[in-house]
PDB file of C-alpha atoms in Angstrom:
ATOM      1  CA  MET A   1       3.003 -49.522  18.603  1.00 43.00           C
ATOM      2  CA  ASN A   2      -0.052 -50.176  16.448  1.00 48.00           C
ATOM      3  CA  ASP A   3       0.035 -50.426  12.666  1.00 48.00           C
ATOM      4  CA  MET A   4      -1.491 -46.957  12.122  1.00 47.00           C
ATOM      5  CA  THR A   5       1.208 -45.262  14.235  1.00 46.00           C
ATOM      6  CA  SER A   6       3.874 -47.090  12.293  1.00 50.00           C
ATOM      7  CA  ILE A   7       2.393 -46.024   8.941  1.00 57.00           C
ATOM      8  CA  ASN A   8       2.235 -42.335   9.934  1.00 67.00           C
ATOM      9  CA  GLN A   9       5.764 -42.188  11.318  1.00 84.00           C
ATOM     10  CA  THR A  10       8.361 -40.570   9.043  1.00 91.00           C
ATOM     11  CA  THR A  11      11.974 -41.596   9.201  1.00 94.00           C
ATOM     12  CA  TYR A  12      14.639 -39.174   7.969  1.00 95.00           C
ATOM     13  CA  VAL A  13      18.169 -40.268   7.126  1.00 96.00           C
ATOM     14  CA  ILE A  14      19.471 -37.052   8.736  1.00 96.00           C
ATOM     15  CA  GLU A  15      17.896 -34.642  11.225  1.00 95.00           C
ATOM     16  CA  PRO A  16      15.706 -32.106   9.338  1.00 94.00           C
ATOM     17  CA  ALA A  17      16.752 -28.471   9.616  1.00 95.00           C
ATOM     18  CA  ALA A  18      14.682 -26.204  11.829  1.00 95.00           C
ATOM     19  CA  ILE A  19      12.073 -24.060  10.077  1.00 96.00           C
ATOM     20  CA  PRO A  20      13.309 -20.435   9.855  1.00 97.00           C
ATOM     21  CA  THR A  21      10.859 -18.065  11.552  1.00 98.00           C
ATOM     22  CA  LEU A  22      10.173 -14.440  12.381  1.00 98.00           C
ATOM     23  CA  ALA A  23       8.432 -13.262  15.513  1.00 98.00           C
ATOM     24  CA  VAL A  24       5.065 -11.536  15.240  1.00 98.00           C
ATOM     25  CA  ALA A  25       5.288  -8.335  17.270  1.00 98.00           C
ATOM     26  CA  GLY A  26       3.396  -8.362  20.565  1.00 96.00           C
ATOM     27  CA  THR A  27       2.616 -12.085  20.450  1.00 97.00           C
ATOM     28  CA  LYS A  28       4.279 -15.445  21.000  1.00 97.00           C
ATOM     29  CA  ALA A  29       3.332 -16.516  17.474  1.00 98.00           C
ATOM     30  CA  LEU A  30       5.964 -17.287  14.850  1.00 98.00           C
ATOM     31  CA  PHE A  31       5.799 -16.720  11.095  1.00 98.00           C
ATOM     32  CA  PRO A  32       7.433 -19.604   9.148  1.00 98.00           C
ATOM     33  CA  VAL A  33       9.688 -18.326   6.354  1.00 98.00           C
ATOM     34  CA  HIS A  34       9.449 -20.147   3.022  1.00 98.00           C
ATOM     35  CA  ARG A  35      11.579 -18.097   0.599  1.00 98.00           C
ATOM     36  CA  ILE A  36      13.206 -14.664   0.568  1.00 98.00           C
ATOM     37  CA  TYR A  37      12.960 -12.564  -2.597  1.00 98.00           C
ATOM     38  CA  CYS A  38      14.792  -9.244  -2.924  1.00 97.00           C
ATOM     39  CA  VAL A  39      14.088  -6.513  -5.465  1.00 94.00           C
ATOM     40  CA  GLY A  40      17.156  -4.706  -6.788  1.00 88.00           C
ATOM     41  CA  ARG A  41      17.516  -1.034  -7.715  1.00 85.00           C
ATOM     42  CA  ASN A  42      13.982  -0.173  -6.644  1.00 91.00           C
ATOM     43  CA  PHE A  43      14.907   3.362  -5.540  1.00 86.00           C
ATOM     44  CA  ALA A  44      16.140   5.582  -8.374  1.00 71.00           C
ATOM     45  CA  ASP A  45      18.792   7.287  -6.238  1.00 68.00           C
ATOM     46  CA  HIS A  46      20.267   3.916  -5.229  1.00 56.00           C
ATOM     47  CA  ALA A  47      20.300   2.729  -8.863  1.00 55.00           C
ATOM     48  CA  ILE A  48      22.264   5.874  -9.766  1.00 56.00           C
ATOM     49  CA  GLU A  49      24.531   5.365  -6.749  1.00 60.00           C
ATOM     50  CA  MET A  50      25.389   1.889  -8.053  1.00 56.00           C
ATOM     51  CA  GLY A  51      26.167   3.219 -11.536  1.00 60.00           C
ATOM     52  CA  HIS A  52      22.904   2.385 -13.329  1.00 63.00           C
ATOM     53  CA  ASP A  53      20.209   4.386 -15.105  1.00 64.00           C
ATOM     54  CA  PRO A  54      16.823   3.733 -13.424  1.00 62.00           C
ATOM     55  CA  ASN A  55      15.030   5.001 -16.533  1.00 67.00           C
ATOM     56  CA  LYS A  56      16.558   2.257 -18.670  1.00 48.00           C
ATOM     57  CA  GLU A  57      16.756  -0.675 -16.250  1.00 65.00           C
ATOM     58  CA  PRO A  58      13.609  -1.846 -14.449  1.00 67.00           C
ATOM     59  CA  PRO A  59      14.106  -3.424 -11.019  1.00 70.00           C
ATOM     60  CA  PHE A  60      15.004  -7.111 -10.953  1.00 84.00           C
ATOM     61  CA  PHE A  61      14.903  -9.872  -8.358  1.00 93.00           C
ATOM     62  CA  PHE A  62      17.310 -12.214  -6.584  1.00 95.00           C
ATOM     63  CA  GLN A  63      16.949 -14.577  -3.633  1.00 97.00           C
ATOM     64  CA  LYS A  64      18.419 -15.195  -0.223  1.00 98.00           C
ATOM     65  CA  ASN A  65      18.012 -18.503   1.600  1.00 97.00           C
ATOM     66  CA  PRO A  66      15.371 -18.499   4.367  1.00 98.00           C
ATOM     67  CA  ASP A  67      17.888 -19.579   7.005  1.00 98.00           C
ATOM     68  CA  THR A  68      19.902 -16.367   6.464  1.00 98.00           C
ATOM     69  CA  ILE A  69      17.380 -14.528   8.680  1.00 98.00           C
ATOM     70  CA  VAL A  70      18.880 -12.848  11.759  1.00 98.00           C
ATOM     71  CA  PRO A  71      16.054 -12.035  14.208  1.00 97.00           C
ATOM     72  CA  ALA A  72      15.975  -8.838  16.243  1.00 94.00           C
ATOM     73  CA  GLY A  73      17.952  -9.114  19.452  1.00 93.00           C
ATOM     74  CA  THR A  74      20.678 -11.148  17.735  1.00 96.00           C
ATOM     75  CA  ASP A  75      24.034  -9.787  16.587  1.00 98.00           C
ATOM     76  CA  PHE A  76      24.959  -9.673  12.908  1.00 98.00           C
ATOM     77  CA  PRO A  77      28.188 -11.717  12.571  1.00 98.00           C
ATOM     78  CA  TYR A  78      30.666 -10.056  10.202  1.00 98.00           C
ATOM     79  CA  PRO A  79      31.159 -12.621   7.419  1.00 98.00           C
ATOM     80  CA  GLY A  80      34.397 -14.105   6.207  1.00 94.00           C
ATOM     81  CA  GLU A  81      35.965 -13.717   2.764  1.00 96.00           C
ATOM     82  CA  SER A  82      35.060 -10.016   2.612  1.00 97.00           C
ATOM     83  CA  ASN A  83      36.508  -6.676   3.628  1.00 97.00           C
ATOM     84  CA  ASP A  84      33.622  -4.546   2.348  1.00 98.00           C
ATOM     85  CA  VAL A  85      30.253  -5.487   3.880  1.00 98.00           C
ATOM     86  CA  HIS A  86      27.417  -2.985   3.324  1.00 98.00           C
ATOM     87  CA  HIS A  87      24.053  -2.309   4.983  1.00 98.00           C
ATOM     88  CA  GLU A  88      20.877  -1.836   2.899  1.00 98.00           C
ATOM     89  CA  VAL A  89      17.740  -0.924   4.866  1.00 98.00           C
ATOM     90  CA  GLU A  90      14.483  -2.268   3.381  1.00 98.00           C
ATOM     91  CA  LEU A  91      10.757  -2.648   3.956  1.00 98.00           C
ATOM     92  CA  VAL A  92      10.004  -6.369   4.243  1.00 98.00           C
ATOM     93  CA  VAL A  93       6.704  -7.755   2.939  1.00 98.00           C
ATOM     94  CA  ALA A  94       5.449 -11.065   4.414  1.00 99.00           C
ATOM     95  CA  LEU A  95       2.934 -13.142   2.447  1.00 99.00           C
ATOM     96  CA  LYS A  96       0.089 -15.192   3.952  1.00 98.00           C
ATOM     97  CA  ASP A  97      -1.105 -16.380   0.545  1.00 98.00           C
ATOM     98  CA  GLY A  98       0.331 -16.765  -2.941  1.00 98.00           C
ATOM     99  CA  GLY A  99      -0.139 -18.420  -6.287  1.00 98.00           C
ATOM    100  CA  ASP A 100       0.722 -17.861  -9.941  1.00 98.00           C
ATOM    101  CA  ASN A 101      -0.184 -14.858 -12.082  1.00 98.00           C
ATOM    102  CA  ILE A 102      -1.732 -12.911  -9.229  1.00 98.00           C
ATOM    103  CA  PRO A 103      -3.773  -9.954 -10.571  1.00 98.00           C
ATOM    104  CA  LEU A 104      -2.514  -6.544  -9.499  1.00 97.00           C
ATOM    105  CA  ASP A 105      -5.793  -5.708  -7.756  1.00 98.00           C
ATOM    106  CA  LYS A 106      -5.593  -8.920  -5.681  1.00 98.00           C
ATOM    107  CA  ALA A 107      -1.917  -8.696  -4.732  1.00 98.00           C
ATOM    108  CA  LEU A 108      -2.320  -6.928  -1.383  1.00 98.00           C
ATOM    109  CA  ASP A 109      -4.781  -9.635  -0.294  1.00 98.00           C
ATOM    110  CA  CYS A 110      -1.736 -11.923  -0.081  1.00 98.00           C
ATOM    111  CA  VAL A 111       0.090  -9.763   2.492  1.00 98.00           C
ATOM    112  CA  TYR A 112       0.200 -10.818   6.143  1.00 98.00           C
ATOM    113  CA  GLY A 113       2.264  -7.914   7.381  1.00 98.00           C
ATOM    114  CA  TYR A 114       5.438  -5.860   7.228  1.00 99.00           C
ATOM    115  CA  ALA A 115       8.807  -5.627   8.956  1.00 98.00           C
ATOM    116  CA  VAL A 116      12.067  -3.694   8.741  1.00 98.00           C
ATOM    117  CA  GLY A 117      15.073  -5.590   7.429  1.00 98.00           C
ATOM    118  CA  LEU A 118      18.636  -5.201   6.207  1.00 98.00           C
ATOM    119  CA  ASP A 119      19.898  -6.731   2.975  1.00 98.00           C
ATOM    120  CA  MET A 120      23.522  -7.199   4.032  1.00 98.00           C
ATOM    121  CA  THR A 121      25.902  -7.397   1.088  1.00 98.00           C
ATOM    122  CA  ARG A 122      29.509  -8.494   0.644  1.00 98.00           C
ATOM    123  CA  ARG A 123      30.041  -5.662  -1.839  1.00 97.00           C
ATOM    124  CA  ASP A 124      33.516  -6.735  -2.899  1.00 97.00           C
ATOM    125  CA  LEU A 125      32.327 -10.246  -3.793  1.00 97.00           C
ATOM    126  CA  GLN A 126      29.247  -8.849  -5.519  1.00 94.00           C
ATOM    127  CA  ALA A 127      31.463  -6.537  -7.598  1.00 94.00           C
ATOM    128  CA  GLU A 128      33.663  -9.468  -8.629  1.00 96.00           C
ATOM    129  CA  ALA A 129      30.583 -11.454  -9.664  1.00 94.00           C
ATOM    130  CA  LYS A 130      29.189  -8.533 -11.673  1.00 91.00           C
ATOM    131  CA  LYS A 131      32.505  -8.071 -13.473  1.00 93.00           C
ATOM    132  CA  ALA A 132      32.631 -11.759 -14.386  1.00 96.00           C
ATOM    133  CA  GLY A 133      28.944 -11.932 -15.345  1.00 95.00           C
ATOM    134  CA  ARG A 134      28.267 -14.477 -12.606  1.00 95.00           C
ATOM    135  CA  PRO A 135      25.400 -14.897 -10.102  1.00 93.00           C
ATOM    136  CA  TRP A 136      25.410 -12.842  -6.918  1.00 93.00           C
ATOM    137  CA  GLU A 137      24.932 -15.584  -4.305  1.00 95.00           C
ATOM    138  CA  THR A 138      28.359 -15.143  -2.684  1.00 97.00           C
ATOM    139  CA  GLY A 139      27.696 -11.426  -2.241  1.00 97.00           C
ATOM    140  CA  LYS A 140      24.028 -11.590  -1.253  1.00 97.00           C
ATOM    141  CA  ALA A 141      23.035 -15.016   0.094  1.00 97.00           C
ATOM    142  CA  PHE A 142      25.720 -15.697   2.681  1.00 97.00           C
ATOM    143  CA  GLU A 143      24.928 -16.798   6.247  1.00 97.00           C
ATOM    144  CA  ALA A 144      23.134 -14.181   8.387  1.00 98.00           C
ATOM    145  CA  SER A 145      22.723 -11.825   5.416  1.00 98.00           C
ATOM    146  CA  ALA A 146      19.075 -10.975   6.222  1.00 98.00           C
ATOM    147  CA  PRO A 147      18.699  -9.288   9.622  1.00 98.00           C
ATOM    148  CA  CYS A 148      14.993  -8.645  10.132  1.00 98.00           C
ATOM    149  CA  GLY A 149      12.762  -7.256  12.840  1.00 98.00           C
ATOM    150  CA  PRO A 150       9.454  -8.770  13.981  1.00 98.00           C
ATOM    151  CA  LEU A 151       6.422  -8.754  11.717  1.00 98.00           C
ATOM    152  CA  HIS A 152       3.572  -6.304  12.180  1.00 98.00           C
ATOM    153  CA  PRO A 153       0.236  -7.535  10.779  1.00 98.00           C
ATOM    154  CA  VAL A 154      -1.673  -5.500   8.202  1.00 98.00           C
ATOM    155  CA  SER A 155      -4.486  -5.211  10.738  1.00 98.00           C
ATOM    156  CA  GLU A 156      -2.157  -3.028  12.843  1.00 98.00           C
ATOM    157  CA  VAL A 157      -0.025  -1.113  10.322  1.00 98.00           C
ATOM    158  CA  GLY A 158      -2.075  -1.176   7.133  1.00 98.00           C
ATOM    159  CA  HIS A 159      -0.165  -1.124   3.836  1.00 98.00           C
ATOM    160  CA  PRO A 160       2.603   1.497   4.091  1.00 98.00           C
ATOM    161  CA  THR A 161       3.017   3.488   0.874  1.00 97.00           C
ATOM    162  CA  GLU A 162       4.853   6.540   2.170  1.00 97.00           C
ATOM    163  CA  GLY A 163       6.993   7.523   5.119  1.00 97.00           C
ATOM    164  CA  ALA A 164      10.651   7.792   5.987  1.00 98.00           C
ATOM    165  CA  ILE A 165      12.970   4.824   5.584  1.00 98.00           C
ATOM    166  CA  TRP A 166      16.467   5.255   6.996  1.00 98.00           C
ATOM    167  CA  ALA A 167      19.512   3.546   8.450  1.00 98.00           C
ATOM    168  CA  LYS A 168      21.969   4.838  11.033  1.00 98.00           C
ATOM    169  CA  VAL A 169      25.380   3.443  11.917  1.00 98.00           C
ATOM    170  CA  ASN A 170      26.703   4.444  15.349  1.00 98.00           C
ATOM    171  CA  GLY A 171      24.114   7.233  15.505  1.00 98.00           C
ATOM    172  CA  THR A 172      25.007   8.765  12.124  1.00 98.00           C
ATOM    173  CA  VAL A 173      22.372   8.705   9.369  1.00 98.00           C
ATOM    174  CA  ARG A 174      23.722   6.808   6.363  1.00 97.00           C
ATOM    175  CA  GLN A 175      20.627   6.074   4.277  1.00 97.00           C
ATOM    176  CA  THR A 176      17.451   8.087   3.999  1.00 96.00           C
ATOM    177  CA  GLY A 177      14.481   8.032   1.657  1.00 96.00           C
ATOM    178  CA  ASP A 178      10.710   7.679   1.494  1.00 96.00           C
ATOM    179  CA  LEU A 179       8.617   4.624   0.641  1.00 96.00           C
ATOM    180  CA  ASN A 180       6.825   6.702  -1.991  1.00 94.00           C
ATOM    181  CA  GLN A 181      10.112   6.768  -3.946  1.00 93.00           C
ATOM    182  CA  MET A 182       9.941   3.047  -4.711  1.00 93.00           C
ATOM    183  CA  ILE A 183       9.874   2.497  -8.477  1.00 91.00           C
ATOM    184  CA  TRP A 184       7.830  -0.695  -8.165  1.00 92.00           C
ATOM    185  CA  LYS A 185       5.165  -0.612  -5.472  1.00 94.00           C
ATOM    186  CA  VAL A 186       4.300  -3.617  -3.299  1.00 97.00           C
ATOM    187  CA  PRO A 187       1.313  -4.841  -5.390  1.00 97.00           C
ATOM    188  CA  GLU A 188       3.413  -4.613  -8.557  1.00 94.00           C
ATOM    189  CA  MET A 189       6.259  -6.621  -6.998  1.00 94.00           C
ATOM    190  CA  ILE A 190       3.888  -9.372  -5.880  1.00 97.00           C
ATOM    191  CA  SER A 191       2.042  -9.552  -9.201  1.00 96.00           C
ATOM    192  CA  TYR A 192       5.250  -9.583 -11.252  1.00 93.00           C
ATOM    193  CA  LEU A 193       6.995 -12.148  -9.044  1.00 95.00           C
ATOM    194  CA  SER A 194       3.991 -14.457  -9.293  1.00 96.00           C
ATOM    195  CA  ARG A 195       4.574 -14.654 -13.037  1.00 95.00           C
ATOM    196  CA  LEU A 196       8.134 -15.859 -12.451  1.00 95.00           C
ATOM    197  CA  PHE A 197       7.632 -18.067  -9.371  1.00 97.00           C
ATOM    198  CA  THR A 198       4.773 -19.748  -7.561  1.00 98.00           C
ATOM    199  CA  LEU A 199       4.478 -17.563  -4.489  1.00 98.00           C
ATOM    200  CA  LYS A 200       3.690 -19.339  -1.217  1.00 98.00           C
ATOM    201  CA  PRO A 201       2.521 -18.434   2.274  1.00 98.00           C
ATOM    202  CA  GLY A 202       5.667 -17.675   4.241  1.00 98.00           C
ATOM    203  CA  ASP A 203       7.474 -15.861   1.431  1.00 98.00           C
ATOM    204  CA  LEU A 204       9.241 -12.598   2.259  1.00 98.00           C
ATOM    205  CA  ILE A 205       9.985  -9.785  -0.186  1.00 98.00           C
ATOM    206  CA  PHE A 206      12.750  -7.300   0.650  1.00 98.00           C
ATOM    207  CA  ALA A 207      11.433  -4.272  -1.232  1.00 97.00           C
ATOM    208  CA  GLY A 208      14.576  -2.318  -2.143  1.00 95.00           C
ATOM    209  CA  THR A 209      16.826   0.274  -0.533  1.00 95.00           C
ATOM    210  CA  PRO A 210      17.416   4.030  -0.813  1.00 94.00           C
ATOM    211  CA  ALA A 211      20.796   5.640  -1.509  1.00 91.00           C
ATOM    212  CA  GLY A 212      23.543   5.875   1.093  1.00 94.00           C
ATOM    213  CA  VAL A 213      24.591   2.244   1.405  1.00 95.00           C
ATOM    214  CA  GLY A 214      27.959   1.906   3.055  1.00 96.00           C
ATOM    215  CA  ALA A 215      30.429  -0.309   4.827  1.00 98.00           C
ATOM    216  CA  ILE A 216      30.209  -1.521   8.408  1.00 98.00           C
ATOM    217  CA  VAL A 217      32.870  -3.009  10.694  1.00 98.00           C
ATOM    218  CA  ARG A 218      32.851  -5.142  13.818  1.00 98.00           C
ATOM    219  CA  GLY A 219      31.571  -3.238  16.813  1.00 98.00           C
ATOM    220  CA  ASP A 220      29.232  -0.989  14.802  1.00 98.00           C
ATOM    221  CA  GLU A 221      25.595  -0.545  15.765  1.00 98.00           C
ATOM    222  CA  MET A 222      23.099  -0.490  12.895  1.00 98.00           C
ATOM    223  CA  VAL A 223      19.619   0.983  13.363  1.00 98.00           C
ATOM    224  CA  ALA A 224      17.027   0.424  10.623  1.00 98.00           C
ATOM    225  CA  HIS A 225      13.729   2.337  10.561  1.00 98.00           C
ATOM    226  CA  VAL A 226      10.544   2.552   8.492  1.00 98.00           C
ATOM    227  CA  ASP A 227       7.890   5.049   9.558  1.00 98.00           C
ATOM    228  CA  GLY A 228       4.717   3.379  10.764  1.00 98.00           C
ATOM    229  CA  VAL A 229       6.318  -0.069  10.847  1.00 98.00           C
ATOM    230  CA  ASP A 230       9.242  -0.458  13.219  1.00 98.00           C
ATOM    231  CA  GLU A 231      12.777   0.445  14.222  1.00 98.00           C
ATOM    232  CA  VAL A 232      15.290  -2.335  14.898  1.00 98.00           C
ATOM    233  CA  THR A 233      18.897  -2.419  16.076  1.00 98.00           C
ATOM    234  CA  PHE A 234      21.640  -4.900  15.227  1.00 98.00           C
ATOM    235  CA  LYS A 235      25.168  -4.949  16.610  1.00 98.00           C
ATOM    236  CA  VAL A 236      27.960  -6.093  14.274  1.00 98.00           C
ATOM    237  CA  ALA A 237      29.921  -8.870  15.948  1.00 98.00           C
TER     238      ALA A 237
END
């Protein structure tokens, strides 16, 4: 081993974790996931459903860990410490670029593509956290809480601004809405988030869910759909 090889070799005290990834539809390429941001109460009917006034409370943001991704073709494992786990179908925005204080008219330049995802929620633990005024991590950021289909590049699907978004459980429609009902649109989410965080290539934004969220149990089949983007299926194990 020469001196240059020795200098460039990195030694870790433990084995580094694998980089979380999403498939890019129709290719063998993988999209490395940096962070996952989620926008809350971004559909007025869902805000009302959860007991809030969308005219008084603007949407807000929380995070999931990148390794909570469940790729398409993998079962969603029903989590422990909960008896009330809910599905929330969402458009997922994947960033190829980022920065701070991104102007609204430049925000869409940061987007690589879109996917269909589910913001899975331990609703009982979230309710306990809300009541106590505590963070939501136990209800929102648990293992496997972000099932997500493959990414579809902007070059193929454009920037969806309208079209049906829905979720079925065992063939029955539970959630239904339209992307044009989002309170904050994709450019606004990106621009606002970039004032709070330094956005990076690899970031995902789960863009909010319509009304109709509900509980699932082991053995259920969840189907999530966004017109013009994708339709993905996850079995609850």
